[in-house]
Coordinates of C-alpha atoms in Angstrom, one line a residue:
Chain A
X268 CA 21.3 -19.5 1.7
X269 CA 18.1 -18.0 1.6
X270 CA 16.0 -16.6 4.9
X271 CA 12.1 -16.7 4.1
X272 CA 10.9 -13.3 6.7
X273 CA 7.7 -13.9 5.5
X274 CA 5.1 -15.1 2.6
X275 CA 1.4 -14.3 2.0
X276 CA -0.4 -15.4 -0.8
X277 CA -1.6 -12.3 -3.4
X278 CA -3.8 -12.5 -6.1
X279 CA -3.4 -16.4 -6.3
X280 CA 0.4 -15.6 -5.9
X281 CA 2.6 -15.3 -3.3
X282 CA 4.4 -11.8 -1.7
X283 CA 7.3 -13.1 0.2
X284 CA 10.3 -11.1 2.1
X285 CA 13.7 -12.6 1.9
X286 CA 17.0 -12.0 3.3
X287 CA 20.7 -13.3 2.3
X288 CA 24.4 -12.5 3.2
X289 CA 25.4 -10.2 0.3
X290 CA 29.1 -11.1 -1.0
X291 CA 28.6 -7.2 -2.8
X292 CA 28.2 -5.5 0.2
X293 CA 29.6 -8.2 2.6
X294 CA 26.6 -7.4 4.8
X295 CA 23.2 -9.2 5.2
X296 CA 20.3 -7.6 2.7
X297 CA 16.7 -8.0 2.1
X298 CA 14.3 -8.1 -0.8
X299 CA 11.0 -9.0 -2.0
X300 CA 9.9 -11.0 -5.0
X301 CA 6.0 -11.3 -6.0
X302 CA 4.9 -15.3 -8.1
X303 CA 2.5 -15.1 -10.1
X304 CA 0.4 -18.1 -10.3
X305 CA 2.3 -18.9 -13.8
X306 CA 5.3 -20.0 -11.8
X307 CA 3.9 -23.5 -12.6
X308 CA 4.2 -23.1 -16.0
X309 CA 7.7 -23.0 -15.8
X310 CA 10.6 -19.8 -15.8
X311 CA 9.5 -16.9 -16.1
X312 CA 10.4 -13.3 -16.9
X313 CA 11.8 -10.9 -13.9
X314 CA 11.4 -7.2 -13.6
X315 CA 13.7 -5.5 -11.1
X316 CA 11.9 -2.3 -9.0
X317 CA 14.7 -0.5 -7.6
X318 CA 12.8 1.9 -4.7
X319 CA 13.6 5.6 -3.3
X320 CA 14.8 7.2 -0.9
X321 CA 13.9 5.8 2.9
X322 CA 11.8 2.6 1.0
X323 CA 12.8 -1.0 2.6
X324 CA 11.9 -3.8 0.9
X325 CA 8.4 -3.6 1.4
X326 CA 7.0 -0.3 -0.2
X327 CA 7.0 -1.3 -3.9
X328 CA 4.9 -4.5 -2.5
X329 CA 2.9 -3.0 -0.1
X330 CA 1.8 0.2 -2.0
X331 CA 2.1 -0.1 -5.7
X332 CA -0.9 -2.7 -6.4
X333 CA 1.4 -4.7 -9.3
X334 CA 1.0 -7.7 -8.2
X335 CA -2.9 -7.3 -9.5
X336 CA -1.1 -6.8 -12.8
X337 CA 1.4 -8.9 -12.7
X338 CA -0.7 -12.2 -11.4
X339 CA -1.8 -11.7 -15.7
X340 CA 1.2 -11.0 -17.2
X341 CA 3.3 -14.0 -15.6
X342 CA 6.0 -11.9 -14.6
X343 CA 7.9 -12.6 -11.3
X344 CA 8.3 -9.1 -9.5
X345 CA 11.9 -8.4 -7.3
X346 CA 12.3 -5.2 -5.3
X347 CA 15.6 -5.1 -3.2
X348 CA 16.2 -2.7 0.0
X349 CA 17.7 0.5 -1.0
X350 CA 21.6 0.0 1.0
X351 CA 22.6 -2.1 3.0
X352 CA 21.6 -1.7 7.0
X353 CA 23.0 -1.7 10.6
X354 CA 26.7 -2.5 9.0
X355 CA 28.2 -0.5 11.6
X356 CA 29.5 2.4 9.5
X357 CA 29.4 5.6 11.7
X358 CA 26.3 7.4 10.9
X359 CA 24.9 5.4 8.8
X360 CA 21.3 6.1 10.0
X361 CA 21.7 9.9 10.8
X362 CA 20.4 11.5 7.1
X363 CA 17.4 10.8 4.8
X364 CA 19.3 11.1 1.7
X365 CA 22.7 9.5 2.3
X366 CA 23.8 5.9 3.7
X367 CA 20.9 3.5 4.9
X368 CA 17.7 4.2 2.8
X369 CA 19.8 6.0 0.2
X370 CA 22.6 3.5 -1.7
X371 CA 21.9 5.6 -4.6
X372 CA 23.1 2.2 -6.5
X373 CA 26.6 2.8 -7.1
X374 CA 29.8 1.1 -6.1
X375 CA 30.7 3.5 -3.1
X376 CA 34.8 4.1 -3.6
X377 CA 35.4 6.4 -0.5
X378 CA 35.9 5.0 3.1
X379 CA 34.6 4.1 4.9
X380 CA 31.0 3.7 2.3
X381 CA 32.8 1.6 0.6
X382 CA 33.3 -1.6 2.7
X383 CA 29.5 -2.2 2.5
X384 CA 27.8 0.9 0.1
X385 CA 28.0 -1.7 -3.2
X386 CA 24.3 -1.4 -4.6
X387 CA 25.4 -1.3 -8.3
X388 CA 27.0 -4.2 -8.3
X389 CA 24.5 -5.7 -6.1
X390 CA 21.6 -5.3 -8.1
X391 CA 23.4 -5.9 -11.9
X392 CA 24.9 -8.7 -10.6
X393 CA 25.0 -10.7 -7.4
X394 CA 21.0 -10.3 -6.6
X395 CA 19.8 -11.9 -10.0
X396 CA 21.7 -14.6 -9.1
X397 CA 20.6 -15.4 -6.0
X398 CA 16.9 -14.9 -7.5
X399 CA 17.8 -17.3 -10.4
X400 CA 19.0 -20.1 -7.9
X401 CA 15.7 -19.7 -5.5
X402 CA 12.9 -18.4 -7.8
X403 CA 11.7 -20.2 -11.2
X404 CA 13.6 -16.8 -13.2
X405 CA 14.4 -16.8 -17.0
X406 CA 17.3 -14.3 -16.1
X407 CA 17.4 -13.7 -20.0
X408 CA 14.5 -12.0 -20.0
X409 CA 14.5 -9.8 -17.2
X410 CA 13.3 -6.0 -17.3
X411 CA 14.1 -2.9 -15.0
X412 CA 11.9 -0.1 -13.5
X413 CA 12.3 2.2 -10.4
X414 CA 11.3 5.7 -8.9
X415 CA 13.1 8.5 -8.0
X416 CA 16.3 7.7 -6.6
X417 CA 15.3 4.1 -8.2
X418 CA 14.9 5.4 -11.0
X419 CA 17.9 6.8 -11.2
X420 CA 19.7 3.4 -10.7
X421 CA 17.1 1.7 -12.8
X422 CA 18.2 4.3 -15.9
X423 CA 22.3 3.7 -14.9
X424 CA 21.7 0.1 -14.6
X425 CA 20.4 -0.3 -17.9
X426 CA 22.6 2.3 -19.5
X427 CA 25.7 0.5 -18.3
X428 CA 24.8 -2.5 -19.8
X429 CA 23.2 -2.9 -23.2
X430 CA 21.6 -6.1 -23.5
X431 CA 21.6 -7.2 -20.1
X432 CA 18.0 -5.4 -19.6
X433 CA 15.4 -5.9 -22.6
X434 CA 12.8 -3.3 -21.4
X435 CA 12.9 -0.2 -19.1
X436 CA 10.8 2.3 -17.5
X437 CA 11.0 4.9 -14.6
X438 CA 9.1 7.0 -12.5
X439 CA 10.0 10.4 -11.5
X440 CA 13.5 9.6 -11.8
X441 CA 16.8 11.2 -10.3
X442 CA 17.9 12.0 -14.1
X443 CA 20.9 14.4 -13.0
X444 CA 22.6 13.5 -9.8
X445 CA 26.0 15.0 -11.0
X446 CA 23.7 18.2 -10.9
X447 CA 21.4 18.2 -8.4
X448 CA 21.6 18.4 -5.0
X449 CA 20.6 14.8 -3.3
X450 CA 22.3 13.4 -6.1
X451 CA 25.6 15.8 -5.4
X452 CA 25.5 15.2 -1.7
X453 CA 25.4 11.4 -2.0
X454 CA 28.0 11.2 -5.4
X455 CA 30.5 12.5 -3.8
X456 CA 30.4 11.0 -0.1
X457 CA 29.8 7.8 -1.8
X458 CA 32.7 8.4 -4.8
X459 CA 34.9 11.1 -3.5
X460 CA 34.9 15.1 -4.4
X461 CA 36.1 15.0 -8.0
X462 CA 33.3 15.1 -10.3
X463 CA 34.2 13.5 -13.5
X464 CA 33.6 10.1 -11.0
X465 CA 30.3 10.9 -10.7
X466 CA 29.2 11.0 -14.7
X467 CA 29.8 7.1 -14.5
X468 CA 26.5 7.4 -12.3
X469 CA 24.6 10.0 -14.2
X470 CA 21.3 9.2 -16.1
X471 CA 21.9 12.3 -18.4
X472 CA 25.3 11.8 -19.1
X473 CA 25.8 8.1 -19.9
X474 CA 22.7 8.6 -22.8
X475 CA 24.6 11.6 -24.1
X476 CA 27.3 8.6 -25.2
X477 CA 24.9 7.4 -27.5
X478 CA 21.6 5.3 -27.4
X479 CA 20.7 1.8 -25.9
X480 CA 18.4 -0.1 -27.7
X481 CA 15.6 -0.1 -25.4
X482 CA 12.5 1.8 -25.7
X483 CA 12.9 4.3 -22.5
X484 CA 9.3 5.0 -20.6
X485 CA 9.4 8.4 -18.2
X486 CA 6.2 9.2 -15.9
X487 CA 6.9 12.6 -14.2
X488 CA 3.7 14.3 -12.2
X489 CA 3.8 17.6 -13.2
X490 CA 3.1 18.4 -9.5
X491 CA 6.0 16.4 -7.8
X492 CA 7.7 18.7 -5.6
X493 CA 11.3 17.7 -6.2
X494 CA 11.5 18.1 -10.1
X495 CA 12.6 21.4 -10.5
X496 CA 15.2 20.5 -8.2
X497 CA 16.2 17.3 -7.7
X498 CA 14.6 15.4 -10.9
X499 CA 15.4 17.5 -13.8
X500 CA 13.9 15.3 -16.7
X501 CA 14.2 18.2 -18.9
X502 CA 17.9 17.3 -18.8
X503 CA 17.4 14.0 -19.7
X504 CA 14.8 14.3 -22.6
X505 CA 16.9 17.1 -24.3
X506 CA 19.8 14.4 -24.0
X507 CA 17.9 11.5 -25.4
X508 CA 16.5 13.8 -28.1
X509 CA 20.4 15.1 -29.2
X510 CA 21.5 11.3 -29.0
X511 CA 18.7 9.8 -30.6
X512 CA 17.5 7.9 -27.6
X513 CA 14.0 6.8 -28.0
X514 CA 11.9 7.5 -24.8
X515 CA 8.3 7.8 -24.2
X516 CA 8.1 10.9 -21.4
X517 CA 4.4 11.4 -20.0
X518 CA 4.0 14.5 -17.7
X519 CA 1.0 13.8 -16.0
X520 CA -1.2 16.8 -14.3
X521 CA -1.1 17.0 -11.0
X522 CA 0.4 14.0 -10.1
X523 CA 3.0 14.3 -7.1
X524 CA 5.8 12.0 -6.0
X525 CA 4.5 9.2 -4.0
X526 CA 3.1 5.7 -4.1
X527 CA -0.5 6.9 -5.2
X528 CA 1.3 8.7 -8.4
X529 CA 3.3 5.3 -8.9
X530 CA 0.1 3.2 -8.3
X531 CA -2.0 4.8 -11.0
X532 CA 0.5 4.2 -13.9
X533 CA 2.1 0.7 -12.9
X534 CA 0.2 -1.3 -15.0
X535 CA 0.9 0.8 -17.8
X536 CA 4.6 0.1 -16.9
X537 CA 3.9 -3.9 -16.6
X538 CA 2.5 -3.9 -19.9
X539 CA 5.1 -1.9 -21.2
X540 CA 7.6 -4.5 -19.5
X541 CA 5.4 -7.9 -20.8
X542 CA 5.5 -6.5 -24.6
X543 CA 9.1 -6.8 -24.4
X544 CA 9.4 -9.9 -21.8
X545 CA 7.0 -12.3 -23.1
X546 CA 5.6 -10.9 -26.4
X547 CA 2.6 -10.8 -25.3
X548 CA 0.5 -9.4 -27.7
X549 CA -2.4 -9.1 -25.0
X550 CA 0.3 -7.2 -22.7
X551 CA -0.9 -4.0 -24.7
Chain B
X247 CA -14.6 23.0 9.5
X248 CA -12.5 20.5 8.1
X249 CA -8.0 21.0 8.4
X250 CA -6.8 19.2 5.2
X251 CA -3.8 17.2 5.8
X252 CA -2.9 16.5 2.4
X253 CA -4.6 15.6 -1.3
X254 CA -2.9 13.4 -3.9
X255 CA -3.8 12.2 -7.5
X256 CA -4.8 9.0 -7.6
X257 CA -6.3 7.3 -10.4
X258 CA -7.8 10.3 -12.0
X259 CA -9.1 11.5 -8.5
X260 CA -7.8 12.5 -5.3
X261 CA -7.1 10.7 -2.4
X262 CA -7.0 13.3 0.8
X263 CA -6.7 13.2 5.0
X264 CA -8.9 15.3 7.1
X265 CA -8.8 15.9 10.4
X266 CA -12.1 17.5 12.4
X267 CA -12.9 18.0 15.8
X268 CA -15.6 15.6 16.5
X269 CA -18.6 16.3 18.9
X270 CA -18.8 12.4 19.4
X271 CA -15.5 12.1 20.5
X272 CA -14.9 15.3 22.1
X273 CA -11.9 15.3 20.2
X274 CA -10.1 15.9 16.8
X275 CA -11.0 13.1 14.4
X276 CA -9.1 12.2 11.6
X277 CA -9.8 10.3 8.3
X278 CA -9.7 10.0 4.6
X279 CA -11.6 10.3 1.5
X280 CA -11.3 9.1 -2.5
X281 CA -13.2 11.4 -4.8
X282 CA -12.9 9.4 -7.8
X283 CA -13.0 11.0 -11.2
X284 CA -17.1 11.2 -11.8
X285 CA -17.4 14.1 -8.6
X286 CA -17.8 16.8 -11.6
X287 CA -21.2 14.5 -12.6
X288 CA -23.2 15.2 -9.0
X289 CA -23.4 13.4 -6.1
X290 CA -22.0 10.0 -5.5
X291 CA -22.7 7.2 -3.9
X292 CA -20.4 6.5 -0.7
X293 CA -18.4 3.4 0.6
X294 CA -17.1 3.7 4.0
X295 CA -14.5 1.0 5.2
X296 CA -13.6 0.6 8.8
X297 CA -10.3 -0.7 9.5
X298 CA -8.7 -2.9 12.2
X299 CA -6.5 -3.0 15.1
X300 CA -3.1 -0.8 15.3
X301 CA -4.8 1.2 11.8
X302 CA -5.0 4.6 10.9
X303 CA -7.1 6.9 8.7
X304 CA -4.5 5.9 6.1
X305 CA -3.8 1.8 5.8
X306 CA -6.6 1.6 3.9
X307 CA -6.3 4.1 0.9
X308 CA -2.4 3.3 1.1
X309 CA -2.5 -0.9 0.4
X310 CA -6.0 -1.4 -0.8
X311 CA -6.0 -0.2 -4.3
X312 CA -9.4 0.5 -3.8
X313 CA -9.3 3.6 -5.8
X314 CA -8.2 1.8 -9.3
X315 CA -12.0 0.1 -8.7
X316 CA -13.5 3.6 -7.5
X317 CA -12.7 5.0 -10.2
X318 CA -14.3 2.7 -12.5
X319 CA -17.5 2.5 -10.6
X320 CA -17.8 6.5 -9.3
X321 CA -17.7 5.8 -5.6
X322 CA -16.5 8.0 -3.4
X323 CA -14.1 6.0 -0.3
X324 CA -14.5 7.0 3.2
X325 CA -12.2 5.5 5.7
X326 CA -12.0 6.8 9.3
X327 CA -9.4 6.8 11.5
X328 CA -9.8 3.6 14.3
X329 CA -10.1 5.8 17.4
X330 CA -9.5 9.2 18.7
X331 CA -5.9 10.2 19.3
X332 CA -4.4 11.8 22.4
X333 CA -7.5 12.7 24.1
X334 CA -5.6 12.3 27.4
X335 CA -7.4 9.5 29.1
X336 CA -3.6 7.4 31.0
X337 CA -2.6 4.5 29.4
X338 CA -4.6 5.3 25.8
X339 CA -1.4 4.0 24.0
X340 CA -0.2 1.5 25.9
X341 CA -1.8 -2.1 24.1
X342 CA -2.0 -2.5 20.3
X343 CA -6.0 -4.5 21.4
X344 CA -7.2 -1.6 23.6
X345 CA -7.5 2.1 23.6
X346 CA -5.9 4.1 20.6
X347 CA -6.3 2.3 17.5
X348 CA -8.6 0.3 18.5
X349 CA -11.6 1.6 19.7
X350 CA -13.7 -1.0 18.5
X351 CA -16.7 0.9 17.0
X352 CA -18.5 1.3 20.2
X353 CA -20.4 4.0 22.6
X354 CA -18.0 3.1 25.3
X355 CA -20.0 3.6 28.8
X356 CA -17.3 3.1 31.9
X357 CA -15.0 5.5 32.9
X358 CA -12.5 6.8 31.5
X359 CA -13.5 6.0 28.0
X360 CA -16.6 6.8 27.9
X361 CA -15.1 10.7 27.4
X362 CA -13.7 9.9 24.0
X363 CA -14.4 6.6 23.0
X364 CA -17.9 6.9 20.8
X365 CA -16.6 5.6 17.1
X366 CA -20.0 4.1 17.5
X367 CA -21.8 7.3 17.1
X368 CA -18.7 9.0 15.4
X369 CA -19.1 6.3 12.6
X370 CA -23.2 6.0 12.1
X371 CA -23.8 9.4 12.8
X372 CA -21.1 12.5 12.7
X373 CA -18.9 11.1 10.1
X374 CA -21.9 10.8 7.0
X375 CA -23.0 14.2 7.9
X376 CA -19.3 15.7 8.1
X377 CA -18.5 14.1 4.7
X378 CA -22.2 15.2 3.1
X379 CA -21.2 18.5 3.8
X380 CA -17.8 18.6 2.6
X381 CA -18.0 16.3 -0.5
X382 CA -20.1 15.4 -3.5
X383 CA -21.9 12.3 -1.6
X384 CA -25.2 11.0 -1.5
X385 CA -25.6 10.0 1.4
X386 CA -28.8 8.0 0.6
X387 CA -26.3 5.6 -1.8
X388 CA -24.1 4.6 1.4
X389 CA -22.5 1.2 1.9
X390 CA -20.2 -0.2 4.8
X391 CA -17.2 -2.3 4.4
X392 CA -14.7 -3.5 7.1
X393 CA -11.8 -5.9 7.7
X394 CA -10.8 -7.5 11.0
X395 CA -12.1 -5.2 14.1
X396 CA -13.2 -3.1 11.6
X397 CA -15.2 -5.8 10.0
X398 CA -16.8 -6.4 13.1
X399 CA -17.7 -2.8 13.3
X400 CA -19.0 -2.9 9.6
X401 CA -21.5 -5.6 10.7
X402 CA -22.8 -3.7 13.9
X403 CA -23.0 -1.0 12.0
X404 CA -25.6 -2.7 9.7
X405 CA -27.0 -5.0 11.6
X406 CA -28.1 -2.1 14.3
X407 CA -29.5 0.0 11.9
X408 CA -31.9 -1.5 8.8
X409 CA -32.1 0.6 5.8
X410 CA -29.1 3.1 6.6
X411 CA -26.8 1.6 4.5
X412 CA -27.6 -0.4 1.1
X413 CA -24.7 -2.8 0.6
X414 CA -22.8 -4.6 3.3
X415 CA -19.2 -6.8 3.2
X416 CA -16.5 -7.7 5.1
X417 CA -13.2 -9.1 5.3
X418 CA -12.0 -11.4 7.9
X419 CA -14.6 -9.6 10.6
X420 CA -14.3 -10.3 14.3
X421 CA -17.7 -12.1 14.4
X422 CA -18.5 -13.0 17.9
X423 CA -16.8 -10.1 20.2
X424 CA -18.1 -11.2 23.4
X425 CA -17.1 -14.7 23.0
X426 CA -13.5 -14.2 21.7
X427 CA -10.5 -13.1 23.5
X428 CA -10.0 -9.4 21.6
X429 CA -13.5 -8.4 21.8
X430 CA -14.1 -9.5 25.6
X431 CA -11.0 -7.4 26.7
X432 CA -12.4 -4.4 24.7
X433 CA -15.7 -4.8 25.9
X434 CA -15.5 -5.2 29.1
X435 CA -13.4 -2.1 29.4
X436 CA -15.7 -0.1 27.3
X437 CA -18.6 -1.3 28.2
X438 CA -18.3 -2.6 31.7
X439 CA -18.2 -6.1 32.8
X440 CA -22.1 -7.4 32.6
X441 CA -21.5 -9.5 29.4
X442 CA -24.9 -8.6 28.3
X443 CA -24.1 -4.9 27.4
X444 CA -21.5 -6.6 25.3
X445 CA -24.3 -8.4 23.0
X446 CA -25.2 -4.8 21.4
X447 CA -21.8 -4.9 19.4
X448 CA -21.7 -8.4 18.9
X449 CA -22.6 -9.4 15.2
X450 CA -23.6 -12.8 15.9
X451 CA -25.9 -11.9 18.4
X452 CA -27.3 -9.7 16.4
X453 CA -28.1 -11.2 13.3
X454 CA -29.6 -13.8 15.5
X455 CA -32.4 -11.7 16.2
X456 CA -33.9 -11.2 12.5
X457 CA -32.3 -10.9 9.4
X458 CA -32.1 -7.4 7.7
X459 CA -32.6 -6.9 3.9
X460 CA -28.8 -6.7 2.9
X461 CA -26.9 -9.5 1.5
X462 CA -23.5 -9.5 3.6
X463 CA -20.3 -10.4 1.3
X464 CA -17.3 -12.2 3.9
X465 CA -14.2 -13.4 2.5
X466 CA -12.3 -15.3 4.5
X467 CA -8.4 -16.5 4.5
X468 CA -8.0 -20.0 5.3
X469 CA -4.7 -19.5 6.7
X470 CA -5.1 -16.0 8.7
X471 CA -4.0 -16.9 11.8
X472 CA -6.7 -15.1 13.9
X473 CA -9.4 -17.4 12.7
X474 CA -9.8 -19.6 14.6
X475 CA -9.7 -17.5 18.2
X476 CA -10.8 -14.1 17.7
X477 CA -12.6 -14.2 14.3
X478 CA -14.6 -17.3 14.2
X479 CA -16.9 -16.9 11.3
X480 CA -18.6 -20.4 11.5
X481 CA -20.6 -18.9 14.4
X482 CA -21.7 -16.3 12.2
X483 CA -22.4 -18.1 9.3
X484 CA -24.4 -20.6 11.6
X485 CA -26.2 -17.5 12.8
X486 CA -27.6 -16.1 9.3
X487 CA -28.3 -19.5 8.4
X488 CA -30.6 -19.7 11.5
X489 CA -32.5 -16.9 11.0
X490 CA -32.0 -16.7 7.1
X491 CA -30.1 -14.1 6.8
X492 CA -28.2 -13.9 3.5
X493 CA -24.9 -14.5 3.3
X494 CA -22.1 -15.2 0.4
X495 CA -19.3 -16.5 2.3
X496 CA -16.3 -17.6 0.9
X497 CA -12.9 -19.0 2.4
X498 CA -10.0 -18.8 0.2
X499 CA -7.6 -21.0 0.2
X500 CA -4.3 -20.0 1.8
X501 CA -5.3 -16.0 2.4
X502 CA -3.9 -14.8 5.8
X503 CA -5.1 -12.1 7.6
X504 CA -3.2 -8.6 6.6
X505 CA -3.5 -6.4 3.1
X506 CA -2.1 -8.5 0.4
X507 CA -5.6 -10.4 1.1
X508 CA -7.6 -7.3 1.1
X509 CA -5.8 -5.6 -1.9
X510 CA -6.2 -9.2 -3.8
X511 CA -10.6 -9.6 -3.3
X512 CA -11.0 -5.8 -3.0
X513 CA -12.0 -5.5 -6.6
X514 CA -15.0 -7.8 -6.2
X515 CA -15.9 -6.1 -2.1
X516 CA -16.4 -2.5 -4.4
X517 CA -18.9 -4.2 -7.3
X518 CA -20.7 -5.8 -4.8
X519 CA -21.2 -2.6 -3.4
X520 CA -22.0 -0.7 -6.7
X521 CA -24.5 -3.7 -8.2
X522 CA -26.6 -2.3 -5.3
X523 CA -25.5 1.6 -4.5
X524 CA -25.6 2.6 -8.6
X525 CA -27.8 -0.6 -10.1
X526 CA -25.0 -0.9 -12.8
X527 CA -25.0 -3.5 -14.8
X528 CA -21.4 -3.3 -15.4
X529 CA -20.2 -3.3 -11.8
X530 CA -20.7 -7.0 -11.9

């Protein structure tokens, strides 16, 4: 059962803010899906956006200008919440980087997280789903992207599951969490202290088990203040390089970490998405 | 002197926020500029886009994506903040209609306002010669834009003042201030309660007095929900068409009111504005 929070029409589509009763994280969540006008012609091809840290459901919608793009590509657009919210968890809304606004999109395994902290499974499994039974989605064809700590779970999504995705492509991505420090703070409150749990979340190590047959596209600004720290994609391009992992990495100059970086290369990323999706020659 | 706030990439160029003490307001000023790529090539025509109620200096360069169309066309963006801030004056914050974001691009003359509540003059006057002297901008190329209250002010703006700006449009304007429920309250408070001091900062009235020698480019949602009582554009299309003014106006066809409109005609607001601030060809 589907709750319509709100629709507006978008480049002769429609934006529209949903929210269900998630079985995953047996808590109500939210998301957003952009039609394109195609949605006449019948199902169409879904890419996922998985957001960072603090997003809602709206930022990808509000900020990143792809419905422009995606209104002449055909592809349906879905960006869920980053957690859960108001599930009554202690704390939840005290830090930044850890419990609402921050999921990180694993299974959360430590109490209390994990009565409600079940983005993984959320967005692999339950959310297509429910897009599939209230949105006019070819869930064979569907496509992942996300930024920073979404791109992280867009990278561990696809990694986990070869085939399920058929094209991928992050910005400024979380590519070390098992190494860095948001991604250390959150593993291990989310999965418990021993480490060797958190590689089944990390970017860097699941590609060092050996490629995925997806062409992997990276946009990093070269001026983002959290890659030296928190990002790392040196870590992950040496990784794809000593497994054979093809990925397309573009530093861009003097880009930084926000919507206007994401903005200014998401068509790049639809197209990137539609070649795969729809075969669209034109896509390029 | 000019504080900046912050600069990010965007599309080539740089989106930044300002903030100025302004002699207008009596009070620090804040707002935001897109330099698109072409600044290196000299001086460049300017577009400046006042926005509506509860807005900031940022709404617009955040949910536009105007600056994927700047780019293109070299025009430098130039979107003010809605009112002063803070300036002191008891009760500035308390409606979303009156007082701080929403300062209605007038000279207000009553008490307490009249202290900081000139966006009139801050807008026409101060702001063009702040950003002339701080940017690459020709001020001679200058066009106005605005959506909602700011559409309004976009109008007055032009309509007051032949031959100071060379392209004019407007999304979903607040036509008739003094005869709908938004712009009464605001007026009468700014401007005291003689409705005819109101008719200097109401568009319809004004056009109604002679046409100037701009086109004026409206689009118009069909299912914004303000339409009807605060925004009626039939008065003003029914004004131009009295005095001949020239006017494109077209209503599309389940559009509400907010950005997904805005972001989804902008493209075709910023060549109307380049046909006739560059002459190119191309912007068409």
């Amino acid at each position: 059962m589907l709750e319509v929070l709100s629709e507006h029409r978008s480049f002769g589509g429609t934006v529209g803010f949903y929210r269900h009763f998630s079985e995953s994280c047996n808590a109500p969540m939210r998301f957003a899906v952009y039609r394109p006008p195609q949605i006449e012609a019948g199902p169409l091809p879904v890419l996922y956006f998985l957001q960072g840290l603090t997003c809602t459901e709206e930022n990808f919608m509000v900020k990143s200008g792809a419905q422009r793009v995606a209104a002449q590509l055909g592809l349906l657009l879905v960006s869920p919440d980053t957690s859960p919210r108001k599930t009554g968890i202690p704390g939840e809304d005290d830090e930044y980087d850890f419990g609402s606004g921050a999921g990180f999109y694993v299974d959360a395994t430590a109490e209390p997280w994990s009565r409600h902290y079940r983005m993984y499974s959320y967005v692999v499994g339950e959310l297509p789903l429910v897009v599939a039974q209230n949105f006019p989605a070819d869930s064979a064809r569907a496509g992942i992207c996300g930024h920073s700590m979404g791109g992280h779970g867009a990278l561990v999504c696809a990694l986990k599951n070869p085939g399920r995705y058929r094209s991928l492509s992050v910005f400024a991505p979380i590519c070390a969490p098992s190494r860095t420090p948001w991604g250390q703070k959150a593993l291990a409150r989310y999965l418990g202290d021993d480490p060797e749990h958190w590689k089944a979340y990390d970017a860097t190590e699941l590609v060092s088990k050996g490629p995925i047959d997806l062409p992997i596209l990276v946009d990093q600004g070269l001026a983002d203040p959290y890659l030296a720290e928190q990002l790392q994609v040196d870590l992950f391009e040496d990784a794809c390089a000593a497994c054979g992992q093809p990925l397309v990495l573009r530093r861009q100059e003097g880009y930084d970490h926000g919507y206007f970086f994401i903005a200014s290369f998401i068509e790049s990323h639809l197209r990137h998405h539609a070649r795969a999706l729809t075969g669209q020659a034109e896509a390029d």
